[in-house]
Amino acid sequence: MLSPLDYFFGLFSLDIGIDLGTANTLVAVRGKGIVINEPSFVALERKTRRPIEVGSRAKQMWSKNPKDILIVRPLRDGVIAEFEVTEAMLNYLIHKAHEQSWVPIPRPRVVVGIPSGVTEVEKRAVYDAALSAGAREVYLIEEPVAAAIGAGLPVQETRGSMIIDIGGGTTEVAIFSLGGIVISRSIRVAGDEMDEDIVQYMRTKHNLMIGEPTAESLKIEIGSAYPLPQERIHTVKGRNLVTGLPSAVEVSSIEVREAIAGSVDIIIDTVKDALDDTPPELVGDLMESGICLAGGGGQLKGLAERITEEVNIRAWVAEDAMTCVARGAGRVLEDYANLRRLLVGLERGSTKHG
Ligand code: ADP
Ligand code: MG
């Protein structure tokens, strides 16, 4: 239960949910929705490793490739690469979210989504970083749990429900029942891997060298996991590997599907594997409730149809799939009494909230 003092503070203070994604970082503020949505990039001064820019401004510097600046994607592989960088990012986010308020208010309470399966040390690092970045109280929540709350799944109920969150670096699968996660899987195959597949495909099949941003837009425009009602063609520009000259090639959606098929198959196998370990009664629940897709990668064309066909359970894409984690994390404090048991505890003695 919240103490009366907490309740009083809660009326005036800012409750924010943070999604520290491998690709995008989002902040949701109670009553306002998503207030920050930026790529997860940090620019550091190379010599001192002092953070100088965060988000889209850091990403812009990346393309210019400055000599004395180091650009890092601190969460690229789903882990917190460096404490200072993560702290700098949280600092920036908490202050920016706090700044947008026009009345003087207490420091915010913050719920941060963390990838499932991170170590105790990493949890501690995020917790400490958020505290020293100015949060009054810090709570951690596993990303698939936050995603499920954000997607409106009945996670606190007895009956089963399932989410697949496909981000840039990781795909997380979670099955909920009796108010908690009963089965989960986390793999390092997601959107970034598909982009790399496309780069590779263009190189071997078309002798064309393209960058990851081009591959990503090709994936988003015409990539798919299931035959499209109308297959499409896209012109891709890059450098011909034989002549070394700029070149444009026509690529079909069928080819892009073929390019990313390996990664899509790995994701589908992970889903099947999770379902294999699921008790039969719970599978029965899922046949009723379906499978919810979240995260940017969950929006891949035809993925819901493909999963529906492969596992014989209806799959659908969450509304506003890319913001589920931040919105879900933000919602926890609103319904703290019911949702608090879904939060991640830190090991005893390491925190007052543990
Ligand atoms: P993270 O949680 O790791 O920050 P996001 O949930 O923000 O990741 O998703 C980012 C990933 O989603 C990127 O790989 C991006 O290319 C991919 N993505 C975004 N929109 C689409 C789309 N419409 N179709 C397929 N992939 C998409
Ligand atoms: Mg995510």
mmCIF file of C-alpha atoms and ligand atoms in Angstrom:
data_model
loop_
_atom_site.group_PDB
_atom_site.id
_atom_site.type_symbol
_atom_site.label_atom_id
_atom_site.label_comp_id
_atom_site.label_asym_id
_atom_site.label_seq_id
_atom_site.Cartn_x
_atom_site.Cartn_y
_atom_site.Cartn_z
ATOM 1 C CA MET A 1 0.000 0.000 0.000
ATOM 2 C CA LEU A 2 1.017 3.591 -0.586
ATOM 3 C CA SER A 3 1.562 5.573 2.594
ATOM 4 C CA PRO A 4 -0.576 8.712 3.050
ATOM 5 C CA LEU A 5 2.529 10.800 2.347
ATOM 6 C CA ASP A 6 3.157 8.905 -0.879
ATOM 7 C CA TYR A 7 -0.475 9.383 -1.803
ATOM 8 C CA PHE A 8 -0.236 13.118 -1.165
ATOM 9 C CA PHE A 9 2.930 13.390 -3.230
ATOM 10 C CA GLY A 10 1.309 11.266 -5.896
ATOM 11 C CA LEU A 11 -1.355 13.908 -6.459
ATOM 12 C CA PHE A 12 1.213 16.484 -7.481
ATOM 13 C CA SER A 13 4.240 14.611 -8.557
ATOM 14 C CA LEU A 14 5.231 13.259 -11.867
ATOM 15 C CA ASP A 15 4.966 9.518 -12.427
ATOM 16 C CA ILE A 16 6.975 8.469 -15.398
ATOM 17 C CA GLY A 17 7.516 5.229 -17.248
ATOM 18 C CA ILE A 18 10.751 4.737 -19.170
ATOM 19 C CA ASP A 19 11.409 2.242 -21.934
ATOM 20 C CA LEU A 20 15.166 1.927 -22.383
ATOM 21 C CA GLY A 21 14.934 0.116 -25.703
ATOM 22 C CA THR A 22 17.825 -1.098 -27.803
ATOM 23 C CA ALA A 23 16.553 0.993 -30.719
ATOM 24 C CA ASN A 24 14.332 3.659 -29.171
ATOM 25 C CA THR A 25 13.951 5.209 -25.760
ATOM 26 C CA LEU A 26 10.520 6.422 -24.734
ATOM 27 C CA VAL A 27 9.127 8.244 -21.738
ATOM 28 C CA ALA A 28 5.472 8.231 -20.744
ATOM 29 C CA VAL A 29 4.143 10.709 -18.189
ATOM 30 C CA ARG A 30 0.920 10.092 -16.337
ATOM 31 C CA GLY A 31 -1.838 12.212 -17.781
ATOM 32 C CA LYS A 32 0.212 13.271 -20.798
ATOM 33 C CA GLY A 33 1.142 10.095 -22.616
ATOM 34 C CA ILE A 34 4.421 9.762 -24.512
ATOM 35 C CA VAL A 35 6.540 12.894 -24.033
ATOM 36 C CA ILE A 36 9.892 11.628 -25.300
ATOM 37 C CA ASN A 37 10.570 9.248 -28.173
ATOM 38 C CA GLU A 38 14.185 9.237 -29.285
ATOM 39 C CA PRO A 39 16.645 6.791 -30.782
ATOM 40 C CA SER A 40 18.851 5.168 -28.091
ATOM 41 C CA PHE A 41 22.092 6.924 -29.020
ATOM 42 C CA VAL A 42 24.596 8.719 -26.827
ATOM 43 C CA ALA A 43 27.488 10.860 -28.074
ATOM 44 C CA LEU A 44 30.584 10.884 -25.851
ATOM 45 C CA GLU A 45 33.640 13.073 -26.008
ATOM 46 C CA ARG A 46 36.236 10.526 -27.056
ATOM 47 C CA LYS A 47 39.019 11.678 -24.738
ATOM 48 C CA THR A 48 37.069 12.058 -21.515
ATOM 49 C CA ARG A 49 34.118 9.769 -22.328
ATOM 50 C CA ARG A 50 31.892 12.568 -21.093
ATOM 51 C CA PRO A 51 28.373 12.366 -22.589
ATOM 52 C CA ILE A 52 27.582 15.413 -24.742
ATOM 53 C CA GLU A 53 24.427 14.546 -26.673
ATOM 54 C CA VAL A 54 21.611 12.047 -26.280
ATOM 55 C CA GLY A 55 18.912 10.800 -28.650
ATOM 56 C CA SER A 56 18.284 12.050 -32.171
ATOM 57 C CA ARG A 57 20.968 14.741 -31.890
ATOM 58 C CA ALA A 58 23.524 12.051 -31.071
ATOM 59 C CA LYS A 59 22.230 9.932 -33.947
ATOM 60 C CA GLN A 60 22.639 12.861 -36.337
ATOM 61 C CA MET A 61 26.269 13.241 -35.263
ATOM 62 C CA TRP A 62 26.746 9.554 -36.028
ATOM 63 C CA SER A 63 26.311 10.011 -39.776
ATOM 64 C CA LYS A 64 28.840 12.859 -39.778
ATOM 65 C CA ASN A 65 31.377 10.611 -38.125
ATOM 66 C CA PRO A 66 33.267 13.234 -36.110
ATOM 67 C CA LYS A 67 36.800 12.304 -35.061
ATOM 68 C CA ASP A 68 36.789 13.373 -31.433
ATOM 69 C CA ILE A 69 33.324 12.074 -30.657
ATOM 70 C CA LEU A 70 32.297 8.524 -29.911
ATOM 71 C CA ILE A 71 28.717 7.517 -30.669
ATOM 72 C CA VAL A 72 27.341 4.573 -28.709
ATOM 73 C CA ARG A 73 24.086 2.672 -28.690
ATOM 74 C CA PRO A 74 24.331 1.662 -25.049
ATOM 75 C CA LEU A 75 21.602 -0.949 -25.130
ATOM 76 C CA ARG A 76 22.162 -2.383 -28.564
ATOM 77 C CA ASP A 77 22.346 -5.985 -27.432
ATOM 78 C CA GLY A 78 19.817 -5.679 -24.672
ATOM 79 C CA VAL A 79 22.349 -5.130 -21.930
ATOM 80 C CA ILE A 80 23.545 -2.011 -20.250
ATOM 81 C CA ALA A 81 26.954 -1.496 -21.769
ATOM 82 C CA GLU A 82 28.279 1.154 -19.494
ATOM 83 C CA PHE A 83 26.970 2.576 -16.289
ATOM 84 C CA GLU A 84 27.995 6.185 -16.996
ATOM 85 C CA VAL A 85 26.357 6.182 -20.402
ATOM 86 C CA THR A 86 23.132 4.701 -19.090
ATOM 87 C CA GLU A 87 23.143 7.177 -16.253
ATOM 88 C CA ALA A 88 23.673 10.060 -18.676
ATOM 89 C CA MET A 89 20.755 8.872 -20.742
ATOM 90 C CA LEU A 90 18.436 8.490 -17.756
ATOM 91 C CA ASN A 91 19.571 11.854 -16.473
ATOM 92 C CA TYR A 92 18.665 13.508 -19.745
ATOM 93 C CA LEU A 93 15.282 11.760 -19.928
ATOM 94 C CA ILE A 94 14.218 12.410 -16.345
ATOM 95 C CA HIS A 95 15.210 16.051 -16.530
ATOM 96 C CA LYS A 96 13.563 16.586 -19.875
ATOM 97 C CA ALA A 97 10.326 14.992 -18.660
ATOM 98 C CA HIS A 98 10.490 17.005 -15.436
ATOM 99 C CA GLU A 99 11.266 20.257 -17.240
ATOM 100 C CA GLN A 100 8.091 20.096 -19.273
ATOM 101 C CA SER A 101 5.998 20.724 -16.229
ATOM 102 C CA TRP A 102 5.136 24.393 -15.575
ATOM 103 C CA VAL A 103 4.601 24.126 -11.818
ATOM 104 C CA PRO A 104 7.335 23.361 -9.287
ATOM 105 C CA ILE A 105 6.759 19.727 -8.347
ATOM 106 C CA PRO A 106 8.612 17.086 -6.367
ATOM 107 C CA ARG A 107 11.123 14.905 -8.140
ATOM 108 C CA PRO A 108 9.416 12.197 -10.182
ATOM 109 C CA ARG A 109 8.713 8.584 -9.377
ATOM 110 C CA VAL A 110 10.098 6.453 -12.126
ATOM 111 C CA VAL A 111 9.353 2.967 -13.430
ATOM 112 C CA VAL A 112 12.032 1.664 -15.771
ATOM 113 C CA GLY A 113 11.546 -1.288 -18.096
ATOM 114 C CA ILE A 114 14.496 -3.684 -18.162
ATOM 115 C CA PRO A 115 15.050 -6.651 -20.483
ATOM 116 C CA SER A 116 14.073 -9.918 -18.817
ATOM 117 C CA GLY A 117 16.996 -12.008 -17.696
ATOM 118 C CA VAL A 118 19.382 -9.155 -16.932
ATOM 119 C CA THR A 119 21.790 -9.825 -14.093
ATOM 120 C CA GLU A 120 21.484 -8.521 -10.550
ATOM 121 C CA VAL A 121 24.398 -6.188 -11.270
ATOM 122 C CA GLU A 122 22.681 -4.735 -14.328
ATOM 123 C CA LYS A 123 19.397 -4.255 -12.448
ATOM 124 C CA ARG A 124 21.274 -2.497 -9.708
ATOM 125 C CA ALA A 125 23.024 -0.303 -12.278
ATOM 126 C CA VAL A 126 19.744 0.887 -13.799
ATOM 127 C CA TYR A 127 18.241 1.425 -10.363
ATOM 128 C CA ASP A 128 21.203 3.464 -9.141
ATOM 129 C CA ALA A 129 21.457 5.382 -12.409
ATOM 130 C CA ALA A 130 17.797 6.416 -12.214
ATOM 131 C CA LEU A 131 18.170 7.473 -8.578
ATOM 132 C CA SER A 132 21.260 9.547 -9.187
ATOM 133 C CA ALA A 133 19.601 10.991 -12.271
ATOM 134 C CA GLY A 134 17.077 12.644 -9.972
ATOM 135 C CA ALA A 135 14.211 10.205 -9.420
ATOM 136 C CA ARG A 136 12.559 10.293 -5.995
ATOM 137 C CA GLU A 137 11.594 6.623 -6.182
ATOM 138 C CA VAL A 138 12.653 3.995 -8.667
ATOM 139 C CA TYR A 139 10.909 0.781 -9.633
ATOM 140 C CA LEU A 140 11.981 -1.785 -12.187
ATOM 141 C CA ILE A 141 9.730 -3.852 -14.396
ATOM 142 C CA GLU A 142 10.543 -6.515 -16.949
ATOM 143 C CA GLU A 143 9.888 -5.236 -20.453
ATOM 144 C CA PRO A 144 7.486 -7.982 -21.544
ATOM 145 C CA VAL A 145 5.402 -7.328 -18.424
ATOM 146 C CA ALA A 146 5.317 -3.599 -19.157
ATOM 147 C CA ALA A 147 4.531 -4.324 -22.811
ATOM 148 C CA ALA A 148 1.636 -6.558 -21.822
ATOM 149 C CA ILE A 149 0.208 -3.938 -19.455
ATOM 150 C CA GLY A 150 0.617 -1.270 -22.138
ATOM 151 C CA ALA A 151 -1.110 -3.494 -24.669
ATOM 152 C CA GLY A 152 -4.025 -3.929 -22.268
ATOM 153 C CA LEU A 153 -3.573 -7.657 -21.627
ATOM 154 C CA PRO A 154 -5.231 -8.936 -18.427
ATOM 155 C CA VAL A 155 -1.900 -9.813 -16.777
ATOM 156 C CA GLN A 156 -3.177 -9.613 -13.226
ATOM 157 C CA GLU A 157 -5.927 -12.119 -13.888
ATOM 158 C CA THR A 158 -5.896 -15.879 -13.508
ATOM 159 C CA ARG A 159 -6.503 -16.693 -17.167
ATOM 160 C CA GLY A 160 -3.605 -16.927 -19.575
ATOM 161 C CA SER A 161 -2.378 -14.348 -22.042
ATOM 162 C CA MET A 162 0.707 -14.047 -24.227
ATOM 163 C CA ILE A 163 2.915 -11.298 -25.643
ATOM 164 C CA ILE A 164 5.737 -11.247 -28.182
ATOM 165 C CA ASP A 165 7.776 -8.026 -28.020
ATOM 166 C CA ILE A 166 10.114 -7.651 -30.994
ATOM 167 C CA GLY A 167 12.508 -4.737 -30.638
ATOM 168 C CA GLY A 168 15.774 -3.843 -32.333
ATOM 169 C CA GLY A 169 18.110 -6.136 -30.405
ATOM 170 C CA THR A 170 15.904 -8.642 -28.638
ATOM 171 C CA THR A 171 12.696 -10.580 -29.002
ATOM 172 C CA GLU A 172 10.946 -11.400 -25.773
ATOM 173 C CA VAL A 173 8.142 -13.911 -25.473
ATOM 174 C CA ALA A 174 6.112 -14.136 -22.278
ATOM 175 C CA ILE A 175 3.080 -16.127 -21.214
ATOM 176 C CA PHE A 176 1.118 -14.850 -18.233
ATOM 177 C CA SER A 177 -1.156 -16.676 -15.844
ATOM 178 C CA LEU A 178 -2.229 -16.303 -12.210
ATOM 179 C CA GLY A 179 -0.949 -12.742 -12.148
ATOM 180 C CA GLY A 180 2.619 -13.349 -13.274
ATOM 181 C CA ILE A 181 4.919 -14.676 -15.998
ATOM 182 C CA VAL A 182 4.848 -18.474 -16.175
ATOM 183 C CA ILE A 183 6.898 -19.042 -19.333
ATOM 184 C CA SER A 184 9.365 -16.672 -20.977
ATOM 185 C CA ARG A 185 11.967 -16.684 -23.702
ATOM 186 C CA SER A 186 14.418 -13.981 -24.715
ATOM 187 C CA ILE A 187 16.568 -14.142 -27.831
ATOM 188 C CA ARG A 188 18.984 -11.774 -29.505
ATOM 189 C CA VAL A 189 17.255 -12.006 -32.860
ATOM 190 C CA ALA A 190 14.994 -9.075 -33.721
ATOM 191 C CA GLY A 191 14.784 -6.061 -36.036
ATOM 192 C CA ASP A 192 18.543 -5.296 -36.244
ATOM 193 C CA GLU A 193 19.260 -8.858 -37.311
ATOM 194 C CA MET A 194 16.713 -8.568 -40.123
ATOM 195 C CA ASP A 195 18.436 -5.385 -41.318
ATOM 196 C CA GLU A 196 21.755 -7.245 -41.378
ATOM 197 C CA ASP A 197 20.081 -10.102 -43.299
ATOM 198 C CA ILE A 198 18.957 -7.608 -45.940
ATOM 199 C CA VAL A 199 22.422 -6.004 -46.208
ATOM 200 C CA GLN A 200 23.874 -9.483 -46.708
ATOM 201 C CA TYR A 201 21.219 -10.484 -49.242
ATOM 202 C CA MET A 202 21.764 -7.360 -51.359
ATOM 203 C CA ARG A 203 25.492 -7.998 -51.344
ATOM 204 C CA THR A 204 25.334 -11.639 -52.412
ATOM 205 C CA LYS A 205 22.299 -11.535 -54.726
ATOM 206 C CA HIS A 206 22.689 -8.101 -56.283
ATOM 207 C CA ASN A 207 26.334 -7.184 -55.734
ATOM 208 C CA LEU A 208 25.004 -4.099 -54.046
ATOM 209 C CA MET A 209 26.457 -2.570 -50.934
ATOM 210 C CA ILE A 210 23.836 -0.802 -48.794
ATOM 211 C CA GLY A 211 23.932 0.598 -45.276
ATOM 212 C CA GLU A 212 21.798 -0.529 -42.350
ATOM 213 C CA PRO A 213 19.476 2.511 -42.505
ATOM 214 C CA THR A 214 18.630 1.654 -46.138
ATOM 215 C CA ALA A 215 18.087 -1.986 -45.209
ATOM 216 C CA GLU A 216 15.824 -0.925 -42.364
ATOM 217 C CA SER A 217 13.621 1.231 -44.558
ATOM 218 C CA LEU A 218 13.386 -1.570 -47.117
ATOM 219 C CA LYS A 219 12.267 -3.900 -44.318
ATOM 220 C CA ILE A 220 9.676 -1.435 -43.040
ATOM 221 C CA GLU A 221 8.371 -0.552 -46.527
ATOM 222 C CA ILE A 222 8.108 -3.966 -48.151
ATOM 223 C CA GLY A 223 9.470 -6.573 -45.714
ATOM 224 C CA SER A 224 7.073 -9.339 -44.660
ATOM 225 C CA ALA A 225 6.705 -12.709 -42.992
ATOM 226 C CA TYR A 226 3.796 -13.942 -45.107
ATOM 227 C CA PRO A 227 2.823 -13.514 -48.771
ATOM 228 C CA LEU A 228 1.350 -10.043 -49.276
ATOM 229 C CA PRO A 229 -2.053 -9.561 -50.924
ATOM 230 C CA GLN A 230 -0.149 -7.507 -53.493
ATOM 231 C CA GLU A 231 3.594 -8.096 -53.762
ATOM 232 C CA ARG A 232 5.617 -4.921 -54.300
ATOM 233 C CA ILE A 233 8.786 -3.621 -55.925
ATOM 234 C CA HIS A 234 11.194 -1.073 -54.450
ATOM 235 C CA THR A 235 14.196 0.686 -55.966
ATOM 236 C CA VAL A 236 17.275 0.444 -53.761
ATOM 237 C CA LYS A 237 20.332 2.647 -54.164
ATOM 238 C CA GLY A 238 23.788 1.621 -53.104
ATOM 239 C CA ARG A 239 27.270 0.981 -54.409
ATOM 240 C CA ASN A 240 27.992 -1.748 -56.917
ATOM 241 C CA LEU A 241 30.605 -4.054 -55.416
ATOM 242 C CA VAL A 242 32.130 -4.886 -58.802
ATOM 243 C CA THR A 243 32.353 -1.473 -60.423
ATOM 244 C CA GLY A 244 32.514 0.538 -57.201
ATOM 245 C CA LEU A 245 30.005 2.945 -58.738
ATOM 246 C CA PRO A 246 26.643 4.116 -57.405
ATOM 247 C CA SER A 247 23.891 1.866 -58.619
ATOM 248 C CA ALA A 248 20.118 1.332 -58.311
ATOM 249 C CA VAL A 249 18.476 -2.076 -58.210
ATOM 250 C CA GLU A 250 14.807 -3.133 -58.229
ATOM 251 C CA VAL A 251 13.972 -5.462 -55.357
ATOM 252 C CA SER A 252 10.667 -7.260 -54.790
ATOM 253 C CA SER A 253 8.870 -7.870 -51.529
ATOM 254 C CA ILE A 254 9.266 -11.597 -52.239
ATOM 255 C CA GLU A 255 13.054 -11.177 -52.169
ATOM 256 C CA VAL A 256 12.997 -9.177 -48.936
ATOM 257 C CA ARG A 257 10.817 -11.876 -47.375
ATOM 258 C CA GLU A 258 13.381 -14.458 -48.454
ATOM 259 C CA ALA A 259 16.209 -12.319 -47.059
ATOM 260 C CA ILE A 260 14.738 -12.106 -43.562
ATOM 261 C CA ALA A 261 13.187 -15.596 -43.528
ATOM 262 C CA GLY A 262 15.958 -17.057 -41.360
ATOM 263 C CA SER A 263 15.438 -14.503 -38.588
ATOM 264 C CA VAL A 264 11.653 -14.781 -38.822
ATOM 265 C CA ASP A 265 11.933 -18.579 -38.525
ATOM 266 C CA ILE A 266 14.056 -18.264 -35.390
ATOM 267 C CA ILE A 267 11.409 -16.026 -33.828
ATOM 268 C CA ILE A 268 8.626 -18.463 -34.783
ATOM 269 C CA ASP A 269 10.602 -21.417 -33.388
ATOM 270 C CA THR A 270 11.025 -19.531 -30.118
ATOM 271 C CA VAL A 271 7.283 -18.970 -29.939
ATOM 272 C CA LYS A 272 6.634 -22.670 -30.605
ATOM 273 C CA ASP A 273 9.204 -23.640 -28.023
ATOM 274 C CA ALA A 274 7.517 -21.469 -25.383
ATOM 275 C CA LEU A 275 4.126 -22.968 -26.263
ATOM 276 C CA ASP A 276 5.574 -26.482 -26.038
ATOM 277 C CA ASP A 277 6.452 -25.826 -22.401
ATOM 278 C CA THR A 278 3.036 -24.402 -21.619
ATOM 279 C CA PRO A 279 0.597 -26.557 -19.632
ATOM 280 C CA PRO A 280 -2.386 -27.684 -21.743
ATOM 281 C CA GLU A 281 -5.064 -25.782 -19.794
ATOM 282 C CA LEU A 282 -3.099 -22.619 -20.304
ATOM 283 C CA VAL A 283 -2.798 -23.323 -24.037
ATOM 284 C CA GLY A 284 -6.578 -23.595 -23.978
ATOM 285 C CA ASP A 285 -6.760 -20.076 -22.494
ATOM 286 C CA LEU A 286 -4.407 -18.764 -25.158
ATOM 287 C CA MET A 287 -6.593 -20.201 -27.883
ATOM 288 C CA GLU A 288 -9.292 -17.907 -26.557
ATOM 289 C CA SER A 289 -7.234 -14.845 -25.746
ATOM 290 C CA GLY A 290 -4.768 -15.008 -28.642
ATOM 291 C CA ILE A 291 -1.175 -13.781 -28.945
ATOM 292 C CA CYS A 292 -0.376 -10.084 -28.856
ATOM 293 C CA LEU A 293 2.530 -8.666 -30.882
ATOM 294 C CA ALA A 294 4.294 -5.545 -29.609
ATOM 295 C CA GLY A 295 7.462 -3.558 -30.308
ATOM 296 C CA GLY A 296 8.519 -2.068 -33.627
ATOM 297 C CA GLY A 297 9.353 -5.470 -35.078
ATOM 298 C CA GLY A 298 5.922 -6.778 -34.118
ATOM 299 C CA GLN A 299 4.585 -4.560 -36.900
ATOM 300 C CA LEU A 300 6.386 -6.515 -39.612
ATOM 301 C CA LYS A 301 3.862 -7.108 -42.380
ATOM 302 C CA GLY A 302 2.252 -10.532 -42.340
ATOM 303 C CA LEU A 303 3.873 -11.595 -39.060
ATOM 304 C CA ALA A 304 0.561 -11.911 -37.222
ATOM 305 C CA GLU A 305 -0.876 -14.033 -40.092
ATOM 306 C CA ARG A 306 2.235 -16.175 -40.178
ATOM 307 C CA ILE A 307 2.170 -16.867 -36.423
ATOM 308 C CA THR A 308 -1.566 -17.559 -36.528
ATOM 309 C CA GLU A 309 -0.971 -20.143 -39.238
ATOM 310 C CA GLU A 310 2.086 -21.729 -37.599
ATOM 311 C CA VAL A 311 0.761 -22.160 -34.064
ATOM 312 C CA ASN A 312 -2.975 -22.202 -34.672
ATOM 313 C CA ILE A 313 -3.615 -19.397 -32.199
ATOM 314 C CA ARG A 314 -4.871 -16.031 -33.399
ATOM 315 C CA ALA A 315 -2.139 -13.365 -33.280
ATOM 316 C CA TRP A 316 -2.661 -9.617 -33.592
ATOM 317 C CA VAL A 317 -0.598 -6.430 -33.365
ATOM 318 C CA ALA A 318 -1.097 -4.236 -30.279
ATOM 319 C CA GLU A 319 -2.415 -0.762 -30.842
ATOM 320 C CA ASP A 320 0.503 1.672 -30.863
ATOM 321 C CA ALA A 321 2.882 -1.294 -30.668
ATOM 322 C CA MET A 322 6.078 0.756 -30.272
ATOM 323 C CA THR A 323 4.936 2.591 -27.154
ATOM 324 C CA CYS A 324 3.529 -0.345 -25.141
ATOM 325 C CA VAL A 325 6.516 -0.707 -22.792
ATOM 326 C CA ALA A 326 6.676 2.982 -21.832
ATOM 327 C CA ARG A 327 2.906 3.280 -21.424
ATOM 328 C CA GLY A 328 2.765 0.022 -19.459
ATOM 329 C CA ALA A 329 5.588 1.102 -17.147
ATOM 330 C CA GLY A 330 3.843 4.441 -16.601
ATOM 331 C CA ARG A 331 0.574 2.714 -15.742
ATOM 332 C CA VAL A 332 2.049 0.669 -12.887
ATOM 333 C CA LEU A 333 2.039 3.523 -10.379
ATOM 334 C CA GLU A 334 -1.550 4.383 -11.272
ATOM 335 C CA ASP A 335 -2.678 0.947 -10.192
ATOM 336 C CA TYR A 336 0.104 0.255 -7.729
ATOM 337 C CA ALA A 337 -1.980 -1.884 -5.385
ATOM 338 C CA ASN A 338 -2.773 -4.406 -8.114
ATOM 339 C CA LEU A 339 0.323 -4.185 -10.232
ATOM 340 C CA ARG A 340 3.116 -3.872 -7.651
ATOM 341 C CA ARG A 341 3.695 -7.618 -7.550
ATOM 342 C CA LEU A 342 4.662 -7.489 -11.210
ATOM 343 C CA LEU A 343 7.607 -5.227 -10.379
ATOM 344 C CA VAL A 344 11.118 -6.617 -10.188
ATOM 345 C CA GLY A 345 12.681 -6.721 -6.749
ATOM 346 C CA LEU A 346 16.340 -6.139 -6.110
ATOM 347 C CA GLU A 347 18.177 -8.541 -3.872
ATOM 348 C CA ARG A 348 17.554 -8.071 -0.173
ATOM 349 C CA GLY A 349 19.492 -5.328 1.495
ATOM 350 C CA SER A 350 20.318 -3.608 -1.743
ATOM 351 C CA THR A 351 17.315 -1.293 -1.775
ATOM 352 C CA LYS A 352 14.545 0.086 0.332
ATOM 353 C CA HIS A 353 12.027 -0.995 -2.298
ATOM 354 C CA GLY A 354 13.362 -4.490 -2.741
HETATM 355 P P1 ADP B 1 13.580 -1.472 -28.892
HETATM 356 O O1 ADP B 1 12.540 -1.856 -27.892
HETATM 357 O O2 ADP B 1 14.677 -2.467 -28.996
HETATM 358 O O3 ADP B 1 14.065 -0.071 -28.722
HETATM 359 P P2 ADP B 1 11.504 -0.901 -30.828
HETATM 360 O O4 ADP B 1 10.332 -1.558 -30.206
HETATM 361 O O5 ADP B 1 11.566 0.576 -30.801
HETATM 362 O O6 ADP B 1 12.868 -1.532 -30.311
HETATM 363 O O7 ADP B 1 11.555 -1.424 -32.341
HETATM 364 C C1 ADP B 1 12.615 -1.083 -33.177
HETATM 365 C C2 ADP B 1 12.694 -2.091 -34.285
HETATM 366 O O8 ADP B 1 11.433 -2.181 -34.957
HETATM 367 C C3 ADP B 1 13.706 -1.687 -35.355
HETATM 368 O O9 ADP B 1 14.450 -2.820 -35.734
HETATM 369 C C4 ADP B 1 12.828 -1.206 -36.500
HETATM 370 O O10 ADP B 1 13.449 -1.389 -37.746
HETATM 371 C C5 ADP B 1 11.629 -2.109 -36.349
HETATM 372 N N1 ADP B 1 10.407 -1.597 -36.969
HETATM 373 C C6 ADP B 1 9.788 -0.410 -36.741
HETATM 374 N N2 ADP B 1 8.678 -0.294 -37.490
HETATM 375 C C7 ADP B 1 8.580 -1.440 -38.223
HETATM 376 C C8 ADP B 1 7.652 -1.934 -39.193
HETATM 377 N N3 ADP B 1 6.586 -1.216 -39.572
HETATM 378 N N4 ADP B 1 7.890 -3.148 -39.736
HETATM 379 C C9 ADP B 1 8.954 -3.888 -39.356
HETATM 380 N N5 ADP B 1 9.857 -3.488 -38.449
HETATM 381 C C10 ADP B 1 9.674 -2.270 -37.883
HETATM 382 MG MG MG B 2 11.503 -2.696 -26.541
#
